[in-house]
Coordinates of C-alpha atoms in Angstrom, one line a residue:
Chain A
M1 CA 59.9 33.3 -55.5
T2 CA 59.7 31.3 -52.7
V3 CA 57.0 33.6 -50.2
A4 CA 54.5 32.9 -53.0
P5 CA 54.1 29.0 -52.5
T6 CA 54.5 29.8 -48.5
I7 CA 51.5 31.9 -48.8
M8 CA 49.4 30.4 -51.1
S9 CA 49.5 26.8 -48.9
K10 CA 48.7 29.2 -45.8
A11 CA 46.1 30.6 -47.5
L12 CA 45.1 26.8 -47.9
V13 CA 45.0 26.1 -44.4
F14 CA 43.2 29.4 -43.5
V15 CA 40.0 28.4 -46.4
L16 CA 40.8 24.9 -44.9
A17 CA 40.0 26.0 -41.2
F18 CA 37.5 28.1 -42.0
L19 CA 35.6 25.0 -43.6
V20 CA 35.9 23.0 -40.6
L21 CA 34.6 25.9 -38.1
V22 CA 31.5 26.6 -40.7
S23 CA 30.6 22.9 -40.9
G24 CA 31.3 21.9 -37.9
R25 CA 29.1 24.6 -36.6
W26 CA 26.3 23.6 -39.4
L27 CA 26.5 20.1 -38.4
A28 CA 26.3 21.0 -34.3
N29 CA 23.4 22.8 -34.9
H30 CA 22.1 20.1 -37.4
I31 CA 22.4 17.8 -34.2
G32 CA 21.6 19.8 -31.9
R33 CA 18.1 19.5 -33.9
N34 CA 18.2 16.2 -34.1
V35 CA 18.7 15.8 -30.8
E36 CA 15.5 17.8 -29.4
N37 CA 13.5 16.0 -32.0
L38 CA 14.5 12.5 -30.9
L39 CA 14.0 13.3 -27.2
N40 CA 10.5 14.8 -27.8
K41 CA 9.5 11.7 -28.8
A42 CA 11.4 9.8 -25.9
P43 CA 9.0 8.7 -23.3
N44 CA 8.4 11.0 -20.7
A45 CA 9.3 14.1 -23.2
D46 CA 9.7 17.3 -21.7
P47 CA 10.3 20.1 -24.0
T48 CA 12.6 21.5 -21.7
L49 CA 14.4 18.2 -20.8
S50 CA 15.0 18.1 -24.6
R51 CA 16.0 21.5 -25.3
F52 CA 18.8 21.5 -22.4
F53 CA 20.4 18.4 -24.1
A54 CA 20.4 19.4 -27.3
S55 CA 21.9 23.2 -26.3
I56 CA 24.6 20.4 -24.5
A57 CA 25.3 18.7 -27.6
K58 CA 25.5 21.3 -29.7
F59 CA 28.0 23.2 -27.5
V60 CA 30.2 20.4 -27.3
L61 CA 30.4 19.7 -31.2
L62 CA 30.7 23.4 -31.7
F63 CA 34.0 22.8 -29.1
A64 CA 34.8 20.2 -31.1
A65 CA 34.9 22.0 -34.4
I66 CA 36.5 25.1 -33.0
M67 CA 39.4 22.9 -32.0
G68 CA 39.3 21.1 -35.3
A69 CA 39.9 24.5 -37.1
L70 CA 42.9 25.4 -34.8
A71 CA 44.1 21.7 -35.4
V72 CA 44.1 22.3 -39.0
L73 CA 45.6 26.1 -38.3
G74 CA 48.6 24.0 -37.0
V75 CA 48.1 25.2 -33.2
N76 CA 48.9 22.6 -30.4
T77 CA 45.5 22.1 -29.0
S78 CA 47.1 19.5 -26.1
G79 CA 47.6 23.1 -23.8
I80 CA 44.3 23.9 -24.4
S81 CA 43.0 20.6 -23.9
G82 CA 44.8 20.6 -20.5
M83 CA 43.2 23.9 -19.8
V84 CA 39.8 22.5 -21.1
L85 CA 40.0 19.9 -18.4
G86 CA 40.9 21.9 -15.6
F87 CA 38.6 24.8 -16.0
G88 CA 35.6 21.9 -16.7
A89 CA 36.7 20.2 -13.7
A90 CA 36.9 23.4 -11.6
L91 CA 33.2 24.4 -12.7
A92 CA 32.2 20.7 -12.1
F93 CA 33.3 21.6 -8.2
I94 CA 31.7 25.1 -8.2
L95 CA 28.9 23.9 -9.5
K96 CA 28.1 20.7 -7.8
D97 CA 25.2 21.7 -6.3
A98 CA 23.4 22.7 -9.0
L99 CA 24.4 19.8 -11.0
S100 CA 22.8 17.6 -8.6
D101 CA 19.7 20.0 -8.7
V102 CA 20.1 19.4 -12.6
A103 CA 20.5 15.3 -13.0
A104 CA 17.8 15.4 -10.3
G105 CA 15.6 17.2 -12.6
V106 CA 16.6 15.2 -15.2
M107 CA 15.8 11.6 -12.9
L108 CA 12.1 13.7 -12.0
M109 CA 11.3 14.6 -15.6
I110 CA 12.5 10.6 -16.6
F111 CA 10.5 9.2 -14.1
R112 CA 7.5 11.5 -13.0
P113 CA 6.5 11.1 -9.4
Y114 CA 4.8 14.0 -9.8
N115 CA 3.3 16.1 -12.7
V116 CA 2.4 19.7 -13.5
G117 CA -0.8 19.8 -11.6
D118 CA -0.8 17.3 -8.5
E119 CA -0.9 18.1 -5.3
V120 CA 2.1 17.3 -3.5
E121 CA 4.3 17.5 -0.2
I122 CA 8.1 18.1 -0.6
A123 CA 10.4 17.7 1.6
G124 CA 7.7 18.5 4.3
I125 CA 5.8 21.4 2.4
K126 CA 3.0 21.1 0.3
G127 CA 1.5 22.2 -2.5
V128 CA 0.2 22.1 -6.4
V129 CA 3.1 21.6 -8.6
Q130 CA 3.0 24.4 -11.2
S131 CA 6.2 23.7 -13.0
I132 CA 9.1 21.0 -13.0
E133 CA 12.3 23.1 -14.4
I134 CA 15.8 21.8 -14.6
L135 CA 17.0 23.1 -11.6
A136 CA 14.0 23.6 -9.5
T137 CA 9.9 22.3 -8.9
R138 CA 7.4 25.6 -8.5
M139 CA 4.7 24.9 -6.4
K140 CA 1.8 26.7 -5.2
T141 CA 0.0 26.2 -1.7
R142 CA -3.6 26.7 -1.7
N143 CA -3.3 29.8 -0.4
N144 CA -1.1 30.7 -3.1
I145 CA 2.0 31.2 -2.0
E146 CA 5.0 30.5 -4.2
I147 CA 7.3 27.9 -3.5
I148 CA 10.5 26.6 -5.0
V149 CA 12.2 23.8 -4.0
G150 CA 15.3 22.4 -5.0
N151 CA 15.0 19.1 -7.3
G152 CA 17.6 17.6 -5.3
K153 CA 16.1 17.7 -2.3
A154 CA 12.9 16.1 -4.0
W155 CA 14.1 13.5 -5.7
G156 CA 17.0 12.9 -2.6
G157 CA 14.0 13.0 -0.1
V158 CA 10.3 11.9 0.5
I159 CA 8.2 13.0 -2.0
R160 CA 4.1 12.2 -1.1
N161 CA 1.5 12.6 -4.2
H162 CA -1.2 13.1 -2.8
T163 CA -3.0 13.3 -6.5
T164 CA -1.8 10.5 -8.3
M165 CA -3.4 7.2 -6.7
G166 CA -6.7 8.8 -8.4
K167 CA -8.8 7.4 -5.2
R168 CA -8.1 8.5 -1.4
R169 CA -9.3 7.7 1.9
L170 CA -10.8 10.5 3.9
D171 CA -10.4 9.9 8.1
K172 CA -12.2 12.5 10.3
V173 CA -12.6 11.6 14.2
F174 CA -15.8 12.5 16.0
G175 CA -15.4 12.6 20.0
M176 CA -19.0 11.2 21.2
S177 CA -20.4 11.2 24.9
Y178 CA -19.3 8.0 27.0
D179 CA -23.5 8.2 27.6
A180 CA -24.1 7.6 23.8
D181 CA -25.2 4.3 22.2
I182 CA -22.1 3.5 20.0
D183 CA -23.6 1.3 17.9
L184 CA -26.2 3.5 17.2
A185 CA -23.8 6.5 16.7
I186 CA -21.4 4.0 14.2
Q187 CA -24.5 3.6 12.2
V188 CA -25.6 7.3 12.2
L189 CA -22.0 8.6 10.9
T190 CA -21.7 5.6 8.3
T191 CA -25.6 6.3 6.6
T192 CA -25.0 10.3 7.0
A193 CA -21.6 9.9 5.2
A194 CA -22.9 7.1 2.7
K195 CA -25.9 10.3 1.8
D196 CA -23.0 12.0 -0.2
P197 CA -23.1 11.0 -3.7
R198 CA -19.5 11.7 -4.1
V199 CA -18.7 8.7 -1.3
Y200 CA -17.8 5.2 -2.4
Q201 CA -20.4 3.0 -1.8
D202 CA -17.8 0.3 -2.6
P203 CA -15.9 0.0 -0.2
P204 CA -18.4 1.3 1.9
P205 CA -17.9 4.4 4.7
W206 CA -16.5 2.6 7.8
A207 CA -16.3 3.6 11.6
K208 CA -14.7 2.3 14.2
V209 CA -13.9 3.6 18.0
V210 CA -10.2 4.6 17.8
K211 CA -9.8 5.9 21.4
L212 CA -11.5 5.9 24.6
N213 CA -10.4 9.7 25.4
D214 CA -10.9 11.7 28.5
S215 CA -13.9 13.0 28.1
S216 CA -15.2 11.2 24.3
V217 CA -15.2 7.9 23.0
D218 CA -13.9 8.8 19.6
I219 CA -15.2 7.3 16.3
E220 CA -12.9 7.5 13.2
L221 CA -15.1 7.7 9.8
R222 CA -13.1 6.6 6.9
V223 CA -14.7 7.1 3.3
W224 CA -13.2 6.5 -0.2
C225 CA -14.2 9.1 -2.3
D226 CA -11.8 10.5 -5.6
Y227 CA -9.4 12.5 -5.3
N228 CA -10.9 15.2 -7.1
D229 CA -13.8 15.1 -4.5
H230 CA -11.8 15.0 -1.3
R231 CA -11.0 18.6 -0.1
A232 CA -14.7 19.2 -0.8
I233 CA -16.2 16.4 1.1
K234 CA -13.9 17.3 3.7
M235 CA -15.2 20.3 4.4
D236 CA -18.9 19.4 3.5
I237 CA -18.8 16.2 5.8
S238 CA -19.3 17.7 9.5
Q239 CA -22.3 19.8 9.0
P240 CA -25.0 16.7 7.8
I241 CA -22.9 14.9 10.8
K242 CA -23.6 17.7 13.6
Q243 CA -27.3 17.5 12.5
A244 CA -27.9 13.4 12.3
L245 CA -26.1 13.3 15.9
D246 CA -28.5 16.0 17.3
A247 CA -31.6 14.2 15.4
A248 CA -30.3 10.9 17.0
G249 CA -29.9 12.4 20.5
I250 CA -26.1 11.7 20.5
G251 CA -24.3 14.5 22.3
I252 CA -20.7 15.6 21.2
P253 CA -19.2 16.8 24.8
Y254 CA -17.2 19.6 25.9
P255 CA -14.0 18.6 28.2
H256 CA -15.2 17.4 31.1
E257 CA -13.9 17.9 34.6
V258 CA -14.9 16.5 38.1
V259 CA -14.3 18.9 40.6
I260 CA -14.1 17.3 44.3
K261 CA -14.5 20.3 46.6
Q262 CA -13.3 19.8 49.5
Q263 CA -13.5 21.3 53.1
V264 CA -10.6 21.4 54.9
K265 CA -10.0 22.9 58.4
S266 CA -6.3 23.1 58.2
S267 CA -3.6 21.4 55.1
K268 CA -0.9 23.0 53.8
A269 CA -2.5 25.0 50.9
R270 CA -5.2 26.5 53.5
D271 CA -2.1 27.6 55.7
R272 CA -0.4 29.3 53.0
L273 CA -3.7 30.8 52.1
K274 CA -3.7 32.5 55.4
R275 CA 0.0 33.6 55.4
L276 CA -1.1 35.1 52.2
A277 CA -4.1 37.0 53.4
A278 CA -2.0 38.2 56.6
L279 CA 1.0 39.5 54.1
R280 CA -1.8 41.5 52.1
N281 CA -3.2 43.2 54.8
A282 CA -0.3 43.8 56.4
Chain B
M1 CA 50.8 35.7 -65.3
E2 CA 53.8 33.7 -65.8
K3 CA 54.9 33.8 -62.5
V4 CA 51.5 31.6 -61.6
S5 CA 52.3 29.6 -64.5
E6 CA 55.3 28.4 -62.8
Y7 CA 53.2 26.8 -60.3
I8 CA 51.1 24.7 -61.9
T9 CA 53.8 23.0 -64.3
P10 CA 52.5 19.2 -64.3
E11 CA 55.6 18.6 -62.1
K12 CA 55.1 21.0 -59.7
L13 CA 51.4 19.6 -59.5
T14 CA 52.1 15.9 -59.0
G15 CA 54.9 17.3 -56.1
Y16 CA 51.5 18.9 -54.0
W17 CA 49.9 15.5 -55.0
E18 CA 52.2 13.6 -53.5
A19 CA 52.5 16.3 -50.8
L20 CA 48.8 16.0 -50.3
L21 CA 48.6 12.3 -50.9
P22 CA 49.1 11.1 -46.8
T23 CA 46.7 13.9 -45.7
V24 CA 43.7 12.7 -48.3
I25 CA 44.2 8.9 -47.6
N26 CA 43.9 9.2 -43.7
I27 CA 40.7 12.0 -45.0
A28 CA 39.7 8.8 -46.8
I29 CA 40.2 6.0 -44.0
G30 CA 38.5 8.4 -41.2
L31 CA 35.5 9.1 -43.6
A32 CA 35.6 5.3 -44.0
I33 CA 35.3 5.0 -40.2
L34 CA 32.7 7.5 -40.0
I35 CA 30.7 5.7 -42.5
I36 CA 31.3 1.9 -41.2
G37 CA 31.0 3.1 -37.5
M38 CA 27.5 4.9 -37.9
W39 CA 26.3 1.6 -40.0
F40 CA 27.3 -0.4 -36.5
A41 CA 26.4 2.1 -34.2
K42 CA 22.6 2.0 -35.8
R43 CA 22.5 -2.1 -36.0
I44 CA 23.7 -2.2 -32.2
G45 CA 20.8 0.3 -31.3
N46 CA 18.5 -1.8 -33.3
I47 CA 19.7 -4.9 -31.6
V48 CA 19.3 -3.1 -28.1
K49 CA 15.7 -2.4 -29.0
K50 CA 14.6 -5.1 -30.1
N51 CA 16.1 -7.3 -27.0
A52 CA 14.7 -4.6 -24.6
S53 CA 11.6 -4.7 -25.9
K54 CA 11.1 -8.6 -25.8
A55 CA 12.1 -7.7 -21.2
P56 CA 8.5 -8.0 -19.7
N57 CA 8.5 -4.3 -17.8
I58 CA 10.3 -2.5 -20.9
D59 CA 7.3 -0.7 -23.1
E60 CA 7.8 0.0 -26.5
T61 CA 8.9 3.7 -25.7
L62 CA 11.3 2.9 -23.7
A63 CA 13.1 0.0 -25.3
N64 CA 13.4 2.8 -28.6
F65 CA 14.6 5.5 -25.9
L66 CA 17.2 2.8 -24.8
G67 CA 18.2 1.9 -28.4
S68 CA 18.5 5.6 -29.4
I69 CA 21.3 6.0 -26.3
A70 CA 22.8 3.3 -27.1
K71 CA 23.3 4.2 -30.9
Y72 CA 24.6 7.8 -30.0
A73 CA 27.0 7.2 -27.1
L74 CA 28.6 4.5 -29.7
T75 CA 28.6 7.4 -32.6
V76 CA 30.6 9.6 -30.1
V77 CA 33.1 6.9 -30.0
V78 CA 33.3 6.5 -33.8
V79 CA 33.5 10.5 -34.2
V80 CA 36.1 10.1 -32.0
A81 CA 38.0 7.9 -33.9
A82 CA 37.2 8.5 -37.0
V83 CA 38.6 12.1 -36.2
T84 CA 41.5 11.3 -34.5
K85 CA 42.2 8.9 -38.0
M86 CA 41.8 12.1 -40.1
G87 CA 44.6 14.0 -38.4
I88 CA 42.9 16.1 -36.2
E89 CA 44.1 16.4 -32.4
A90 CA 41.4 14.7 -30.4
S91 CA 42.8 15.0 -27.2
S92 CA 41.1 18.2 -26.4
L93 CA 37.7 16.6 -27.5
V94 CA 38.8 13.4 -24.9
A95 CA 39.7 16.0 -22.4
M96 CA 36.4 17.9 -22.5
L97 CA 34.5 14.4 -22.6
G98 CA 36.5 13.7 -19.3
A99 CA 35.3 16.7 -17.8
A100 CA 31.9 16.6 -18.6
T101 CA 32.1 12.7 -17.2
L102 CA 33.2 14.4 -14.0
A103 CA 31.1 17.0 -13.8
I104 CA 27.9 14.3 -14.7
G105 CA 29.6 12.3 -12.0
L106 CA 29.4 14.9 -9.4
A107 CA 25.9 15.4 -10.4
L108 CA 24.4 12.2 -10.3
Q109 CA 26.4 11.4 -6.7
G110 CA 23.2 11.3 -4.8
T111 CA 21.5 9.3 -7.4
L112 CA 24.3 6.7 -7.4
G113 CA 24.1 6.4 -3.8
N114 CA 20.1 5.8 -4.6
V115 CA 21.3 3.1 -6.8
A116 CA 23.3 1.3 -4.4
A117 CA 21.0 1.8 -1.4
G118 CA 18.7 0.1 -3.9
V119 CA 20.8 -2.4 -4.3
M120 CA 20.9 -2.9 -1.0
L121 CA 17.5 -3.3 -0.6
M122 CA 17.1 -6.1 -3.3
L123 CA 20.0 -8.2 -1.9
F124 CA 19.2 -7.7 2.3
R125 CA 15.4 -7.3 1.5
P126 CA 14.3 -5.3 5.1
Y127 CA 10.6 -5.3 3.2
K128 CA 9.3 -6.5 0.4
I129 CA 5.9 -5.6 -1.8
G130 CA 3.0 -5.5 0.3
D131 CA 4.8 -4.7 3.7
Y132 CA 3.2 -2.7 6.2
V133 CA 6.2 -0.4 6.9
S134 CA 7.8 3.0 8.4
V135 CA 10.3 4.1 6.2
A136 CA 12.2 7.4 6.8
G137 CA 9.6 8.7 9.1
E138 CA 6.7 7.6 6.1
E139 CA 4.0 4.5 6.7
G140 CA 2.2 2.9 4.2
V141 CA 2.0 -0.4 2.2
V142 CA 5.1 -0.9 -0.2
H143 CA 3.9 -0.8 -3.4
D144 CA 7.3 -0.9 -5.7
I145 CA 10.9 -1.3 -4.8
N146 CA 13.1 -0.1 -7.5
I147 CA 16.6 0.7 -8.5
F148 CA 15.9 4.3 -7.3
T149 CA 13.3 4.4 -5.1
T150 CA 10.9 2.8 -2.6
V151 CA 7.1 3.9 -3.0
L152 CA 4.8 3.4 -0.4
T153 CA 1.0 3.8 -0.2
T154 CA -0.3 5.6 2.7
I155 CA -3.9 4.0 4.2
D156 CA -5.5 6.8 3.4
N157 CA -3.6 6.3 -0.3
I158 CA -1.0 9.0 -0.7
K159 CA 1.5 7.5 -2.9
V160 CA 5.2 8.5 -1.0
I161 CA 8.0 8.2 -3.2
I162 CA 11.5 7.9 -0.7
A163 CA 15.3 7.8 -1.9
N164 CA 16.5 4.5 -1.7
G165 CA 19.2 6.2 -0.1
E166 CA 16.9 7.8 2.2
A167 CA 15.5 4.6 2.9
W168 CA 18.3 2.1 3.4
G169 CA 20.1 4.7 5.8
S170 CA 16.8 5.2 8.3
T171 CA 15.8 3.5 10.4
I172 CA 13.4 0.8 8.6
Q173 CA 10.4 -0.7 11.0
N174 CA 8.6 -3.6 9.0
F175 CA 5.2 -4.4 10.7
T176 CA 4.2 -7.3 8.7
S177 CA 7.7 -9.7 8.6
M178 CA 7.1 -10.6 11.4
G179 CA 3.6 -12.6 11.1
V180 CA 2.4 -11.5 14.8
R181 CA 1.7 -8.4 16.5
R182 CA 1.1 -7.2 20.0
V183 CA -2.2 -5.0 20.5
D184 CA -1.1 -2.9 23.6
V185 CA -3.9 -0.3 24.6
D186 CA -4.2 1.5 28.3
Y187 CA -7.9 1.7 29.7
G188 CA -8.0 4.2 32.8
I189 CA -11.3 2.8 35.3
H190 CA -12.0 4.9 38.4
Y191 CA -9.9 4.7 41.8
D192 CA -13.0 3.4 43.0
D193 CA -13.7 0.4 41.2
D194 CA -12.5 -3.1 41.7
I195 CA -9.6 -3.7 39.7
D196 CA -9.5 -7.6 39.6
K197 CA -13.0 -7.5 38.2
A198 CA -12.0 -5.1 35.4
I199 CA -9.1 -6.9 34.6
K200 CA -11.0 -10.5 34.2
I201 CA -13.5 -8.4 31.9
M202 CA -10.6 -7.1 29.9
K203 CA -9.0 -10.4 29.5
D204 CA -12.7 -12.5 28.7
V205 CA -13.6 -9.8 26.2
S206 CA -10.2 -9.9 24.6
A207 CA -10.2 -14.1 24.8
A208 CA -13.5 -13.8 22.8
H209 CA -12.3 -11.8 19.8
P210 CA -12.2 -14.7 17.2
A211 CA -8.8 -12.6 15.9
V212 CA -7.2 -12.9 19.0
L213 CA -4.3 -15.4 19.3
S214 CA -3.3 -17.5 22.3
K215 CA 0.2 -17.9 20.9
P216 CA 2.6 -16.8 21.7
D217 CA 0.6 -15.5 24.8
G218 CA -3.1 -15.3 25.5
P219 CA -4.5 -11.9 27.0
W220 CA -2.5 -10.3 29.5
A221 CA -3.8 -7.5 31.4
K222 CA -2.0 -5.6 34.5
V223 CA -2.3 -2.2 36.2
V224 CA 0.5 -0.5 34.4
K225 CA -0.2 3.3 36.0
L226 CA -1.7 4.8 38.9
N227 CA -2.9 7.9 36.4
D228 CA -3.9 11.4 37.4
S229 CA -7.7 10.4 37.2
S230 CA -7.8 7.0 36.6
V231 CA -6.0 3.2 37.2
D232 CA -4.3 2.5 33.8
I233 CA -4.5 -1.2 33.1
Q234 CA -2.6 -2.2 30.1
N235 CA -4.3 -4.6 27.9
R236 CA -2.0 -6.8 25.9
V237 CA -3.4 -9.4 23.1
W238 CA -1.8 -10.9 20.0
C239 CA -3.0 -11.5 16.5
K240 CA -2.0 -11.8 13.0
A241 CA -0.5 -8.2 11.6
D242 CA -3.2 -7.8 9.2
D243 CA -5.9 -8.0 12.0
Y244 CA -3.7 -5.6 14.3
W245 CA -6.2 -2.7 13.9
D246 CA -9.4 -4.3 13.8
V247 CA -8.4 -6.1 16.8
M248 CA -7.8 -2.8 18.6
F249 CA -10.5 -0.8 17.5
D250 CA -12.8 -3.6 18.2
L251 CA -11.7 -4.4 21.5
N252 CA -12.1 -0.6 22.4
K253 CA -15.7 -0.9 22.0
S254 CA -16.2 -4.1 23.4
I255 CA -14.2 -3.3 26.6
K256 CA -16.0 0.2 26.6
E257 CA -19.3 -1.9 26.5
A258 CA -18.6 -4.9 29.1
F259 CA -17.4 -1.7 31.5
D260 CA -20.9 -0.6 31.1
K261 CA -22.9 -3.6 31.5
N262 CA -20.6 -4.7 34.6
G263 CA -20.1 -0.9 36.8
I264 CA -16.9 -0.1 35.9
T265 CA -16.0 3.3 34.7
I266 CA -14.0 5.1 32.4
P267 CA -13.7 8.6 34.8
Y268 CA -13.2 12.2 33.1
P269 CA -10.3 13.9 34.6
H270 CA -10.9 14.6 38.3
Q271 CA -9.9 18.1 40.2
V272 CA -10.0 18.6 43.6
E273 CA -11.0 22.1 44.4
I274 CA -10.3 23.0 48.3
D275 CA -12.6 25.5 49.8
G276 CA -10.2 27.9 52.0

C-alpha cells in the first residue's frame, strides 16, 4: 500500500532525470554547433579554433546536464563539485605550458602575425608556415625540414615575417678594387640592377660606400622589389654585375697582403731558427 | 486495477499538485529568468556592437564579434541564475566555471604579462611610432604599438612582431629620440703618411658635407689606435638622426677620394717575412 506511491514518485524522478540528461545533451550539441557557426563568422575566423571552442562549450554544457540530472535524482552534488574544482585546478597546473600554448594559438589565430604560406622566422628559425594549429605552428624550411614550434614561443617572443609587407629591399655588398673609380663602380651597379625588369624603378637602385675594408672598397647595392621576386633576384643579380664590372674594367680584388722581406743578420727569430736546425741535425 | 484508481482520486490528485506546486512555480520563475535574461543579453550584445562599430579603429566584423562575446558571457550568467532558481544545485556548475577560470588564467599568464608591459610602454613611451629603435635585439622603425605587441619594420622591409613583455623586459635603444647622433668611423692610414695632413683632410671633408652639424661639436678626428698595418684615425661628426647613414656612407666615399688626391694611402694588411 505505501510502497507503490514511493516507487511511482521514484520512477517519476528517474524519468525526469533522464529527460534532463537527454534534453541537456541535445542543447549541448545544438549550442556547440551554434558556437562553431558563430565563430566561423568572426573576423580572422579559423575552422580549427571554432571547433576547439565549440567542443569546449559542448563539454561544459554536457557536464552541466549530467550534474542537473544527478541533482534531480537527489544526489548531493556539492561533493562532486568540490572534486571537480580540485581536479580542474590540478589539471590546469599540470597542463600550464600546454595551456599557454593553446592561449598563444588563440592569439595567433585572432591577430594573425603570420598566415599559412608566409616566410617567417620564429624563435630564430626560418621557414614557410605550413599550418597554425592550436598547440604549435608547423613550418617547412626551403630545404624541406619540418619545424614545429610551440605557439607560446611564437606569440611570447619575436616573430619576423618576410612576406607580409609585400615589398622588400634586397641588400648586397660588392667589394671593389681600391684603384677603381668609385663613381663609375656605383653607376655600373645601379644601372645593371635597374636592367632587371623585376627591380622597381621607384625607389631606384641605390649604392653607396659602406666600408673601406682591408682589401676592397665595399659598396652596398640596395634595390626594392616584390617579395615574390626577392629570392630569385638575390640569386640572379651577381652574375650580370660581375660581367658589367669586368666590361667597365673594375676589379674585384683578392685579399691583399703586403709582404716585407727582411734580411736580418741576427735577431731572436733568426737565432731560434738556427737553434732548431742544430737540434734537427743532432 | 482498483489499486491504481485509489491513487488518482480527486483528493489524492490535489495532494500531489500541492506537493508539486512550489517546484512548478520555481521552474516557471526559472524559465522567466531565462527568457528575460536572454532578451537582455541580446539587447546588451547589440548595444556593445553598435558602440564598438562607432569607434574609429574597429571594423564591422570585429564589432560583431565583440557584441556576440558580450551576449554569450551574459547568457552564461543568466543560465546559471535560472538553473539555480529551478532548484538544481548550481555549485557544481560554478565550481567548473571556477576551474575553467583558473585554467584560462594560467594559460593567459604570458599574454597578460604582455598586456601589462604594453600598458607600461604606452605610459612611459620609450619609443613612439616612426622611431628607429633596437628592441629585443631587433632593429627597425616602429610601425605599431598595440596592447600585446610592438611591430617594427626593418630597413629591408621585414615585419618584426615583438611581444611587449619581451620589449619592455629588454634593453631598448632609441636612435631617433635624442634628435642628433654622432657618426664614428675609423679610417686607417699608412704608417709613413703625415697624420696631421690626414686629420686635416678628414675634418675639411666632413665639414663640407651639408648634413654635418657644427653643434654640439664640429668634426673631430684623432688617432685612436696604432693598428697592425695602419694608423687608425677616428672621425666623429654630428648630424640629425635621420641623416646618420647617408652621412656615414657619403663621408666614406669623399674621404677615400680626398686621401687619393692628397697622397694619403689606405694600406693593405702588411706582413714582414724574415729571411733566415
